[in-house]
mmCIF file of C-alpha atoms and ligand atoms in Angstrom:
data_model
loop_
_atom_site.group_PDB
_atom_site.id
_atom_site.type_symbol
_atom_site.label_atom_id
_atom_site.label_comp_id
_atom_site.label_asym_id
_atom_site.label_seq_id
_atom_site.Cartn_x
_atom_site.Cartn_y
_atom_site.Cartn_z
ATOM 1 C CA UNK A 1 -32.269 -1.791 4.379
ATOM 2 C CA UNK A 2 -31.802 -2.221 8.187
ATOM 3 C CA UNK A 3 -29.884 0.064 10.984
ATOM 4 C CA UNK A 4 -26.466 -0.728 10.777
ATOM 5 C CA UNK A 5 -25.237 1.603 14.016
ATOM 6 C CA UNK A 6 -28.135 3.320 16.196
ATOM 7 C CA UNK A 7 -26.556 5.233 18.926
ATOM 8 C CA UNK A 8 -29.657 6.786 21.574
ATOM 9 C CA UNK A 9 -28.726 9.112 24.651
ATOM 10 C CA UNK A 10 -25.082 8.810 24.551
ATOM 11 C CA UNK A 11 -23.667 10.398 27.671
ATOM 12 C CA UNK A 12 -20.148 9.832 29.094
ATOM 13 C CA UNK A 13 -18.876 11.540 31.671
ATOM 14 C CA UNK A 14 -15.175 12.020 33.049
ATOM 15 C CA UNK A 15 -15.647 13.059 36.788
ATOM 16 C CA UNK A 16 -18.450 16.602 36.356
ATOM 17 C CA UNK A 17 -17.488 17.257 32.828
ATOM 18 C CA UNK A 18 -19.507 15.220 29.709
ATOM 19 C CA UNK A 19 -16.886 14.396 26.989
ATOM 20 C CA UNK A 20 -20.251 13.346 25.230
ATOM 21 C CA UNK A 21 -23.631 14.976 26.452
ATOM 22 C CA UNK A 22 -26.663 12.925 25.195
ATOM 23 C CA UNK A 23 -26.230 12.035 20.999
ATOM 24 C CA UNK A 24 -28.071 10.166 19.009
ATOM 25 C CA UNK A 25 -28.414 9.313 15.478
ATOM 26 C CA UNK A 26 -28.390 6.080 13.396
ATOM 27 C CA UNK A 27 -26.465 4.986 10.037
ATOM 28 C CA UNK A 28 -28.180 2.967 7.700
ATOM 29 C CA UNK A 29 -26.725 -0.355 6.256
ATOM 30 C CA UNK A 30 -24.835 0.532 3.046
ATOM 31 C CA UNK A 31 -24.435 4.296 4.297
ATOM 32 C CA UNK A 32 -21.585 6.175 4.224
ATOM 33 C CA UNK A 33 -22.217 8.933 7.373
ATOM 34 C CA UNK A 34 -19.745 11.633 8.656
ATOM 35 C CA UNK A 35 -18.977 12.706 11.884
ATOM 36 C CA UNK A 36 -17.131 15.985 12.156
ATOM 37 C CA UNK A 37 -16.275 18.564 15.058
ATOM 38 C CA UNK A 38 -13.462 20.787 16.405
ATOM 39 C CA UNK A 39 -10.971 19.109 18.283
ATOM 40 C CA UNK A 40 -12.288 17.957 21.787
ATOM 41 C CA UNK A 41 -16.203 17.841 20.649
ATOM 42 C CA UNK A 42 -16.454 14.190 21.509
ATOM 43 C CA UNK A 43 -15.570 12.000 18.492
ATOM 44 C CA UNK A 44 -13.098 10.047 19.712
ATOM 45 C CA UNK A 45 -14.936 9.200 22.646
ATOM 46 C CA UNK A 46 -18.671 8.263 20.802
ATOM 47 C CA UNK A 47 -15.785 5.850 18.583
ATOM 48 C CA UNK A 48 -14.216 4.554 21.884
ATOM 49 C CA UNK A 49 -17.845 4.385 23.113
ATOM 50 C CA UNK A 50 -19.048 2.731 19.710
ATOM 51 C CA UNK A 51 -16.471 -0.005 19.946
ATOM 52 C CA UNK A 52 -16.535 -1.146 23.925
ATOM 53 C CA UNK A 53 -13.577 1.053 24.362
ATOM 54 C CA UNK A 54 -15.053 3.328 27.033
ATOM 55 C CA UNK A 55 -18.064 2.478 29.309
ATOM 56 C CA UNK A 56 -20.768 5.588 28.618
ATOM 57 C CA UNK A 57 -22.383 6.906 31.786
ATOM 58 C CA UNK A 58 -25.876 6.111 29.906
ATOM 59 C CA UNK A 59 -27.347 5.738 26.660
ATOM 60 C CA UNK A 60 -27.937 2.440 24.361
ATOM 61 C CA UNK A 61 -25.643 1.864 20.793
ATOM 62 C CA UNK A 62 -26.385 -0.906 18.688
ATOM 63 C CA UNK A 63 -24.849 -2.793 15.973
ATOM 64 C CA UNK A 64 -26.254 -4.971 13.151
ATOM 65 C CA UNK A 65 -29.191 -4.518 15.544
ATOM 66 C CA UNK A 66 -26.792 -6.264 18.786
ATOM 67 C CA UNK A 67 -26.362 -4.375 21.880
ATOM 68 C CA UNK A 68 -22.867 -3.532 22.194
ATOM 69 C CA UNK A 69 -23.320 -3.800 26.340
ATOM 70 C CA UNK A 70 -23.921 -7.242 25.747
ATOM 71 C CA UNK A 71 -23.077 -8.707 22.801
ATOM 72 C CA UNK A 72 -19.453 -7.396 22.013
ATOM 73 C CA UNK A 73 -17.659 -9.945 20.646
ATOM 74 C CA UNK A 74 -20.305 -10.563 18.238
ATOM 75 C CA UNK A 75 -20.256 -6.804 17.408
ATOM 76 C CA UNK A 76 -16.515 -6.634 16.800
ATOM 77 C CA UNK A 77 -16.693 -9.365 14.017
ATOM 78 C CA UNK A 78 -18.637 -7.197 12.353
ATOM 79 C CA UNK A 79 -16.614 -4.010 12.703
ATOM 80 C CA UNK A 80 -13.237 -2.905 11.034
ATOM 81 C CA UNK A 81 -11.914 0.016 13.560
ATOM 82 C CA UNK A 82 -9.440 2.311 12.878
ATOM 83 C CA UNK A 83 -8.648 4.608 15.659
ATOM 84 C CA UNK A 84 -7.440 7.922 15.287
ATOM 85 C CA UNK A 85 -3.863 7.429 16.862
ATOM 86 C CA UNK A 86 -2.712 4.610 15.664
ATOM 87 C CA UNK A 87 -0.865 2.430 18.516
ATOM 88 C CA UNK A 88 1.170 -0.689 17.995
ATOM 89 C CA UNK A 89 3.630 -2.775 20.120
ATOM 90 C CA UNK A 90 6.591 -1.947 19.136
ATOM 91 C CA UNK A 91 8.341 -5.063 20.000
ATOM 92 C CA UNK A 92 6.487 -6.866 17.882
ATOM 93 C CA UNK A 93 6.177 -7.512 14.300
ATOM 94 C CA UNK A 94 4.131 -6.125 11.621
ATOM 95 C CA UNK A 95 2.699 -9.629 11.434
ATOM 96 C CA UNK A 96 2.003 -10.281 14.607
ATOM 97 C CA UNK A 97 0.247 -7.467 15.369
ATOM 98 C CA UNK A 98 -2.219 -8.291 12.527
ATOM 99 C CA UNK A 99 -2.301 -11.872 14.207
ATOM 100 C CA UNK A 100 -3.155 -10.326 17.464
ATOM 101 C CA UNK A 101 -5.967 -7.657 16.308
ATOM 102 C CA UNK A 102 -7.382 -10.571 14.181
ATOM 103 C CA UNK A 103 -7.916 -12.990 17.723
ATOM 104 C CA UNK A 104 -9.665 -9.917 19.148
ATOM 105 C CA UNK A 105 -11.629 -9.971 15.612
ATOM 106 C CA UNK A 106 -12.469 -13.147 16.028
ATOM 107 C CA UNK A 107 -13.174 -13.754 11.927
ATOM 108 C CA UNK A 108 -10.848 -15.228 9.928
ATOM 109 C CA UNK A 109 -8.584 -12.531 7.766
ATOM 110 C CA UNK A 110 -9.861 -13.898 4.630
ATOM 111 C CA UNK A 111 -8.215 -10.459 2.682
ATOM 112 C CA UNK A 112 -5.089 -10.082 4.816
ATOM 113 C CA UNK A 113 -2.785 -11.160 1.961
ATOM 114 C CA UNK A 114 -4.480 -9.188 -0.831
ATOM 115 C CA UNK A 115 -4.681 -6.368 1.218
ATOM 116 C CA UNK A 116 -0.592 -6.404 2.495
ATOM 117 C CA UNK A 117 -0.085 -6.278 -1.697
ATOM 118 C CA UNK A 118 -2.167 -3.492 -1.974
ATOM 119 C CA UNK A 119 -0.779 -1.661 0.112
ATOM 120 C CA UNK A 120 2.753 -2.959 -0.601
ATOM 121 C CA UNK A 121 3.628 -4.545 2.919
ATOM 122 C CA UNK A 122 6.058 -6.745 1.854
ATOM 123 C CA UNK A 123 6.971 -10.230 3.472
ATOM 124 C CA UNK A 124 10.286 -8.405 4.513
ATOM 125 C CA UNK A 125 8.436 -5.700 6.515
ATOM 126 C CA UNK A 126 5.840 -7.825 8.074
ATOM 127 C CA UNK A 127 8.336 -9.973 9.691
ATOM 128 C CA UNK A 128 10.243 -6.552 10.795
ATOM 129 C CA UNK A 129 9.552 -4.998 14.376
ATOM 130 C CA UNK A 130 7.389 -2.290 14.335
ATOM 131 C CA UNK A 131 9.671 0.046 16.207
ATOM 132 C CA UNK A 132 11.229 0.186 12.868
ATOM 133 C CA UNK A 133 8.242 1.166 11.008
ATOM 134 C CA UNK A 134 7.618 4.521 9.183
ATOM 135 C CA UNK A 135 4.685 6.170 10.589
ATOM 136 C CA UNK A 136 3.270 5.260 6.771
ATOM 137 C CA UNK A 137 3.745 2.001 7.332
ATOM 138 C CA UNK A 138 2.421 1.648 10.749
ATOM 139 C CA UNK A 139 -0.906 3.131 9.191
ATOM 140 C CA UNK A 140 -0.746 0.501 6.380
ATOM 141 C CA UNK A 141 -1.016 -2.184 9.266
ATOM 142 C CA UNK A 142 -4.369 0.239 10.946
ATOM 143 C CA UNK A 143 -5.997 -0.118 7.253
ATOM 144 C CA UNK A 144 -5.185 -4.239 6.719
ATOM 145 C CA UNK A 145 -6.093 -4.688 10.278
ATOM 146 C CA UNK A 146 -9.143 -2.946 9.830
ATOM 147 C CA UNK A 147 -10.317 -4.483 6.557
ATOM 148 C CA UNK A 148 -8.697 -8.048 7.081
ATOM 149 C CA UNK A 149 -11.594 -9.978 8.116
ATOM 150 C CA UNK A 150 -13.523 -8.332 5.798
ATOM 151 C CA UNK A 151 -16.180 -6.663 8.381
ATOM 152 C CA UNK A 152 -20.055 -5.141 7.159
ATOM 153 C CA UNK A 153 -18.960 -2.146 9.307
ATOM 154 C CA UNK A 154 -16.351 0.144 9.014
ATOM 155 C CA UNK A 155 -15.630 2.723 11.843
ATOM 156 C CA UNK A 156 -12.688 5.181 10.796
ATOM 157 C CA UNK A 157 -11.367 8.186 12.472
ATOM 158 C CA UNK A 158 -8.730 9.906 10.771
ATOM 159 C CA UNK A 159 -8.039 7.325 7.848
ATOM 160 C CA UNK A 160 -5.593 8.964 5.937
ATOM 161 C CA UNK A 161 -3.322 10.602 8.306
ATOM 162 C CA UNK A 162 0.444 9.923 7.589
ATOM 163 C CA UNK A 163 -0.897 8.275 3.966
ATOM 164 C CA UNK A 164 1.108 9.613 0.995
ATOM 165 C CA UNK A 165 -1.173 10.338 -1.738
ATOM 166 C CA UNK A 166 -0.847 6.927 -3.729
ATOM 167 C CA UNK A 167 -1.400 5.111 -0.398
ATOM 168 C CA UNK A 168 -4.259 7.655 -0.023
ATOM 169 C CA UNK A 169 -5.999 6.612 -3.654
ATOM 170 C CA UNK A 170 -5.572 3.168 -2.720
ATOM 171 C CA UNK A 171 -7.353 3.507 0.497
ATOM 172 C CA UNK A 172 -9.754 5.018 -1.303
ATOM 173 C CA UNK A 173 -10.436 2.445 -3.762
ATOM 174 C CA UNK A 174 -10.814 0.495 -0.978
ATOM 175 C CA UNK A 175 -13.777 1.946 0.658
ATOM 176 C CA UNK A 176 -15.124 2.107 -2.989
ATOM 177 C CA UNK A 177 -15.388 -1.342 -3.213
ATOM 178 C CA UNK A 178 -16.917 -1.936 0.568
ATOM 179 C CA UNK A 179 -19.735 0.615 -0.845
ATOM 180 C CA UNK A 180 -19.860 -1.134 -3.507
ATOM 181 C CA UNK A 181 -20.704 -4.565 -1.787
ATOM 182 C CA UNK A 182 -23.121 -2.756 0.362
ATOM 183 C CA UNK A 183 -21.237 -2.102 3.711
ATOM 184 C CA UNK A 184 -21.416 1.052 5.665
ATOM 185 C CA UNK A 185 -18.818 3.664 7.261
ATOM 186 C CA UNK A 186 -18.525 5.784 9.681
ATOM 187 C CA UNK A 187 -15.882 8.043 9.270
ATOM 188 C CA UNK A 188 -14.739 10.704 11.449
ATOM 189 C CA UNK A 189 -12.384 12.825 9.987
ATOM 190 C CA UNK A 190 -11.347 16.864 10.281
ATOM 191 C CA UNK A 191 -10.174 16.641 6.709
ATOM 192 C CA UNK A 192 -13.627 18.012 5.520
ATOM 193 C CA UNK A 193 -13.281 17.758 1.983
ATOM 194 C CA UNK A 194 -12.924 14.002 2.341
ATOM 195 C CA UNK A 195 -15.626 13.715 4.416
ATOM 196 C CA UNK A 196 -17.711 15.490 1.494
ATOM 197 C CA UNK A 197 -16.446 13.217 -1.028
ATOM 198 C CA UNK A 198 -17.055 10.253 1.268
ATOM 199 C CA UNK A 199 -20.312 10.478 2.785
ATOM 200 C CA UNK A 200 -23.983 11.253 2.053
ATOM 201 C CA UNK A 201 -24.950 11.920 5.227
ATOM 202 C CA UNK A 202 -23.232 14.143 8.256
ATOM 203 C CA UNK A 203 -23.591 15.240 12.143
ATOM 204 C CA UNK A 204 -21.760 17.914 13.456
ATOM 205 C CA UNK A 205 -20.781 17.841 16.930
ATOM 206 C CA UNK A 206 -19.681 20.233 18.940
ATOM 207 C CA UNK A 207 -18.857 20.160 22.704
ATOM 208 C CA UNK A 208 -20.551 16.746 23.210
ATOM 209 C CA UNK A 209 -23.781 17.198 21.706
ATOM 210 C CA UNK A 210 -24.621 17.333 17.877
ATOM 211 C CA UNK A 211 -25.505 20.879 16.618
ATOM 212 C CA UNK A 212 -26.452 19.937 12.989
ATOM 213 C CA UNK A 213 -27.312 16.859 11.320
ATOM 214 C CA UNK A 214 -28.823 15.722 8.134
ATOM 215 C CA UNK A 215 -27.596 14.737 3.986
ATOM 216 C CA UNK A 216 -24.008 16.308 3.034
ATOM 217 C CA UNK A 217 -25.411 18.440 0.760
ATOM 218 C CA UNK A 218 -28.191 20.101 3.195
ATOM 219 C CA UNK A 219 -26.044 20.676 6.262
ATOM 220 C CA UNK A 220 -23.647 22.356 3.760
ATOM 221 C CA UNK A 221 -26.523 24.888 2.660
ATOM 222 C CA UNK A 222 -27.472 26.332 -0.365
ATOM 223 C CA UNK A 223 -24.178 25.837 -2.375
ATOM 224 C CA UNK A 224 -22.103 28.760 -3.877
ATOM 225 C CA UNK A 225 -19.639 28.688 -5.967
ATOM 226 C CA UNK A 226 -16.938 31.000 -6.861
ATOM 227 C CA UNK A 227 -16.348 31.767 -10.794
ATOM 228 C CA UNK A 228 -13.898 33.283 -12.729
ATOM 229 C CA UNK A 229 -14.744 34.108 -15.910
ATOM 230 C CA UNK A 230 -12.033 35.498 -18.651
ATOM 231 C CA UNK A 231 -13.345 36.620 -21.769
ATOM 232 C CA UNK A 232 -11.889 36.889 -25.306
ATOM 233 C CA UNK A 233 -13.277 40.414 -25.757
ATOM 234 C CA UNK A 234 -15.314 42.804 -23.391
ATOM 235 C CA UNK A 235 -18.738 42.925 -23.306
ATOM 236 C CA UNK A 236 -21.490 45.051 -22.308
ATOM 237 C CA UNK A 237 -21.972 46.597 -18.645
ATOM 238 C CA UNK A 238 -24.828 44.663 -17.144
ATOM 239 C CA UNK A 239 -24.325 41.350 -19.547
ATOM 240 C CA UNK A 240 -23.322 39.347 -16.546
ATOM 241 C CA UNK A 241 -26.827 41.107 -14.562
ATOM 242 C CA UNK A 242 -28.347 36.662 -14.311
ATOM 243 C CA UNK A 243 -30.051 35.212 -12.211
ATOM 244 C CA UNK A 244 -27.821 33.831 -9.414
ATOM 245 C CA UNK A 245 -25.054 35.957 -10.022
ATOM 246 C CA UNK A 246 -23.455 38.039 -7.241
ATOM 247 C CA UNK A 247 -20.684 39.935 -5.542
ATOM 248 C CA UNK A 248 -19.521 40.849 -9.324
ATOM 249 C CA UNK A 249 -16.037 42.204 -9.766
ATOM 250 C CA UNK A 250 -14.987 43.180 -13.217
ATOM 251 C CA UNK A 251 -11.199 43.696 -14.457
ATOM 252 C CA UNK A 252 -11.288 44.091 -18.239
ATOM 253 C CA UNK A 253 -11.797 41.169 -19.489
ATOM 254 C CA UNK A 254 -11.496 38.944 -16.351
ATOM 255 C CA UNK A 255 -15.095 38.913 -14.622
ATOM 256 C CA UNK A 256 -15.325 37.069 -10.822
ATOM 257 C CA UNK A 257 -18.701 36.140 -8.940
ATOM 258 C CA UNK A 258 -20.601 34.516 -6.287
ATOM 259 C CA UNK A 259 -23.411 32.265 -8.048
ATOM 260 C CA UNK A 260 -26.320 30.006 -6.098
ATOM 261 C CA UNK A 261 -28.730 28.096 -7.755
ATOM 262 C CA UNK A 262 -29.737 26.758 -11.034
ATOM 263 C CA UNK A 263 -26.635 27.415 -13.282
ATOM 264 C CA UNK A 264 -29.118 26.949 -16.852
ATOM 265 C CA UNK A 265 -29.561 30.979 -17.797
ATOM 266 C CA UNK A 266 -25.727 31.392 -16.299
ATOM 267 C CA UNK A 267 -24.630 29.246 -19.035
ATOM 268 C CA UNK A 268 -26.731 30.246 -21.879
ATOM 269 C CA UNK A 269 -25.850 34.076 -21.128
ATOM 270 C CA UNK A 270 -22.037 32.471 -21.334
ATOM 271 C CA UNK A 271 -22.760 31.178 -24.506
ATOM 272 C CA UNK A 272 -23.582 34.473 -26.248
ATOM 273 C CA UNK A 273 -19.585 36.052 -24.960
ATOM 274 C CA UNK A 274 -16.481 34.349 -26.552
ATOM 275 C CA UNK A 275 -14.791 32.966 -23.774
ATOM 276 C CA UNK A 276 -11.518 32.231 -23.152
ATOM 277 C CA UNK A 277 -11.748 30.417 -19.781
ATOM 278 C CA UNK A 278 -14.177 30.070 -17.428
ATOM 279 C CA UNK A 279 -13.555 28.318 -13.766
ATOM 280 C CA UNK A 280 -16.211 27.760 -11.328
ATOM 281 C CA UNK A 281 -15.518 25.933 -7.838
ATOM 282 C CA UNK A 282 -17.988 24.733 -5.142
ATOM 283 C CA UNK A 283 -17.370 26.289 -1.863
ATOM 284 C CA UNK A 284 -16.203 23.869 0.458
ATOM 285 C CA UNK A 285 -17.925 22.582 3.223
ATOM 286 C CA UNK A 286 -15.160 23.951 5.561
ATOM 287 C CA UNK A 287 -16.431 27.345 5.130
ATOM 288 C CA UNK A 288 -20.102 26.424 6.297
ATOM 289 C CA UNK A 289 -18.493 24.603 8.863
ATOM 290 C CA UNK A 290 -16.706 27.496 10.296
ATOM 291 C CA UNK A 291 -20.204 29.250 10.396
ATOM 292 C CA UNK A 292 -21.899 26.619 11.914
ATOM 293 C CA UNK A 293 -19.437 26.455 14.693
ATOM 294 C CA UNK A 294 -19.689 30.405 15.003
ATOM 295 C CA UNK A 295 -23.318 30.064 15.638
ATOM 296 C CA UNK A 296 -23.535 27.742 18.009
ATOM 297 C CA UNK A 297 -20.270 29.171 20.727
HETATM 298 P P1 ADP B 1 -12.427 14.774 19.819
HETATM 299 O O1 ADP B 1 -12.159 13.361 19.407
HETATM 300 O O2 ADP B 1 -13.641 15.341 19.154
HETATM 301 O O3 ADP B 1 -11.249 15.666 19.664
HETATM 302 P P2 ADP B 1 -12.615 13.662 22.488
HETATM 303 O O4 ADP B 1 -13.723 12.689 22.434
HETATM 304 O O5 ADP B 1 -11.218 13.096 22.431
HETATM 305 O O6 ADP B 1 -12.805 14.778 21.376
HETATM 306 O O7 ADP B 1 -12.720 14.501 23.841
HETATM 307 C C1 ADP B 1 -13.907 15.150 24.270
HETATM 308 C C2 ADP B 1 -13.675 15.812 25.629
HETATM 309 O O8 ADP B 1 -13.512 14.821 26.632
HETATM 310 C C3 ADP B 1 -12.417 16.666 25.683
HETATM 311 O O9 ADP B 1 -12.680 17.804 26.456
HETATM 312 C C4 ADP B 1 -11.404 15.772 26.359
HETATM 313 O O10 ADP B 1 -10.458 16.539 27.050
HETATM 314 C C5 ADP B 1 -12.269 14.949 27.297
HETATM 315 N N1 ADP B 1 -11.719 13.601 27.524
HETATM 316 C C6 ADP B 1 -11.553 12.637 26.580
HETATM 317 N N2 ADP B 1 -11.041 11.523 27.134
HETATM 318 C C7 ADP B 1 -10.867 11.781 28.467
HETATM 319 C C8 ADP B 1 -10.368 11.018 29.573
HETATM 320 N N3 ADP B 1 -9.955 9.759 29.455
HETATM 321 N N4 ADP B 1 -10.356 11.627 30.792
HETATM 322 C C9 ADP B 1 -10.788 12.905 30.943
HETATM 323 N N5 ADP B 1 -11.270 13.659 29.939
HETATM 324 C C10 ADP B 1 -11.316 13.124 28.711
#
């Protein structure tokens, strides 16, 4: 499988201050990768960077192994983009701004009808002025113009913002079906539970360099969940002493705890109590993200 993105050294600077302040890392074809960070880290700009949007100060990013420096237009044929703020003209159609982002495309939008039905972009609203547009809608043009000609690389940076959540599942069958057929995305997103669902791999960054990098799972740390366990009748004091189990608080029947690690004596302990219900939730990556961003300030 070969590099679909390698980004080496990225630096740009505005006047003294770096907006990005030397990052690399590389995305493999058919690799789903995350990019997260508090707001002003330096996504937007390693995107605007990423897509000939902003000249870096130094640093080399390639593309389906083509220098981006040199070989843009190439590049973008390659590459569905859609940006975090969404802009469109607003004098003119729905339509013809699809028309206008596919010339700059330079591919044919072989799934620009398929996609409008998807998304339910009717003939009616294509051929209406965008100034008219919902903010929805204006975000259903971003994701045809983005997966129109059917590119090997996806870039997204906030995808789903201003989706409602059928538009949402649809988007996501979407990039189901680009996995699927091997492509890779990039997806930058503060919305960290889709960004766990998404992607197998993720970099942090924080204040324009990256501060943790590696698969999902890892840079998340050893998982814990949180369990609630309510029993049918009570059981002994020290029944729930397993392997794994922590931070125990017990109400009469209704038992909560901390767990890490392998859940197999957890459950077979469970097995001996007659339980009523028993819930048992991952902790979300938001919360290791908060302490990753503590460490590091
Ligand atoms: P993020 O997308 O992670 O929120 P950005 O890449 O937009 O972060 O911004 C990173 C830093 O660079 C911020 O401090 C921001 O103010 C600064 N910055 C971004 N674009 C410009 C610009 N055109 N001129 C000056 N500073 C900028």
């Amino acid at each position: 499988m070969g590099v679909a993105i390698e980004v080496a050294g990225l630096v740009k600077r505005y006047g003294a201050t770096p907006a990005v302040d030397g990052v690399s890392f590389s995305v493999a074809e058919g690799e789903a990768f995350g990019y997260v960070g508090p707001n002003g880290a330096g996504k937007t700009t390693t995107i605007r960077s990423m897509l000939g949007l902003v000249r870096p100060t130094s640093g080399t990013i390639r593309i389906l192994g083509r220098d981006i420096s040199s070989d843009l237009r190439a590049v973008l044929a390659d590459v569905g983009h859609l940006p975090g703020e969404f802009g469109l003209w607003p004098q003119l159609t729905g339509l013809e701004c699809l028309e206008y982002l596919g010339d700059l495309q330079g591919r044919p939008p072989v799934r620009r009808k398929e996609l409008c039905e998807r998304l339910e972009l009717s003939a009616a609203d294509l051929h209406r002025q965008v100034r008219v547009y919902s903010r929805g809608m204006r975000q259903k043009i971003g994701l045809v113009q983005a997966f129109q000609h059917d590119p090997r690389v996806l870039v997204l940076d906030e995808p789903t913002e201003g989706l409602d959540p059928v538009m949402k599942e649809r988007f996501g069958g979407l990039l189901d079906e680009h996995r699927r057929a091997g492509g890779t995305v990039f997806l930058s997103s503060h919305i960290l539970t889709e960004v766990e669902q998404t992607t197998e791999r993720v970099a942090v960054i924080k204040a324009g360099r990256i501060v943790a990098t590696g698969a999902t799972a890892d840079v998340t740390g050893e998982s814990v969940h949180h369990c609630t366990l309510v029993l049918k009748s009570p059981i002994a004091d020290g029944a729930l002493d397993v392997a794994g189990v922590s931070a125990l608080e017990s109400d009469g029947l209704v038992h909560r705890f901390e767990f890490r690690g392998d859940m197999e004596a957890l459950m077979r302990q469970l097995g001996t109590f007659a339980v009523q219900e028993f819930v048992c939730e991952p902790e979300h990556l938001a919360e290791t993200f908060f302490e990753i961003y503590r460490e590091v300030r």
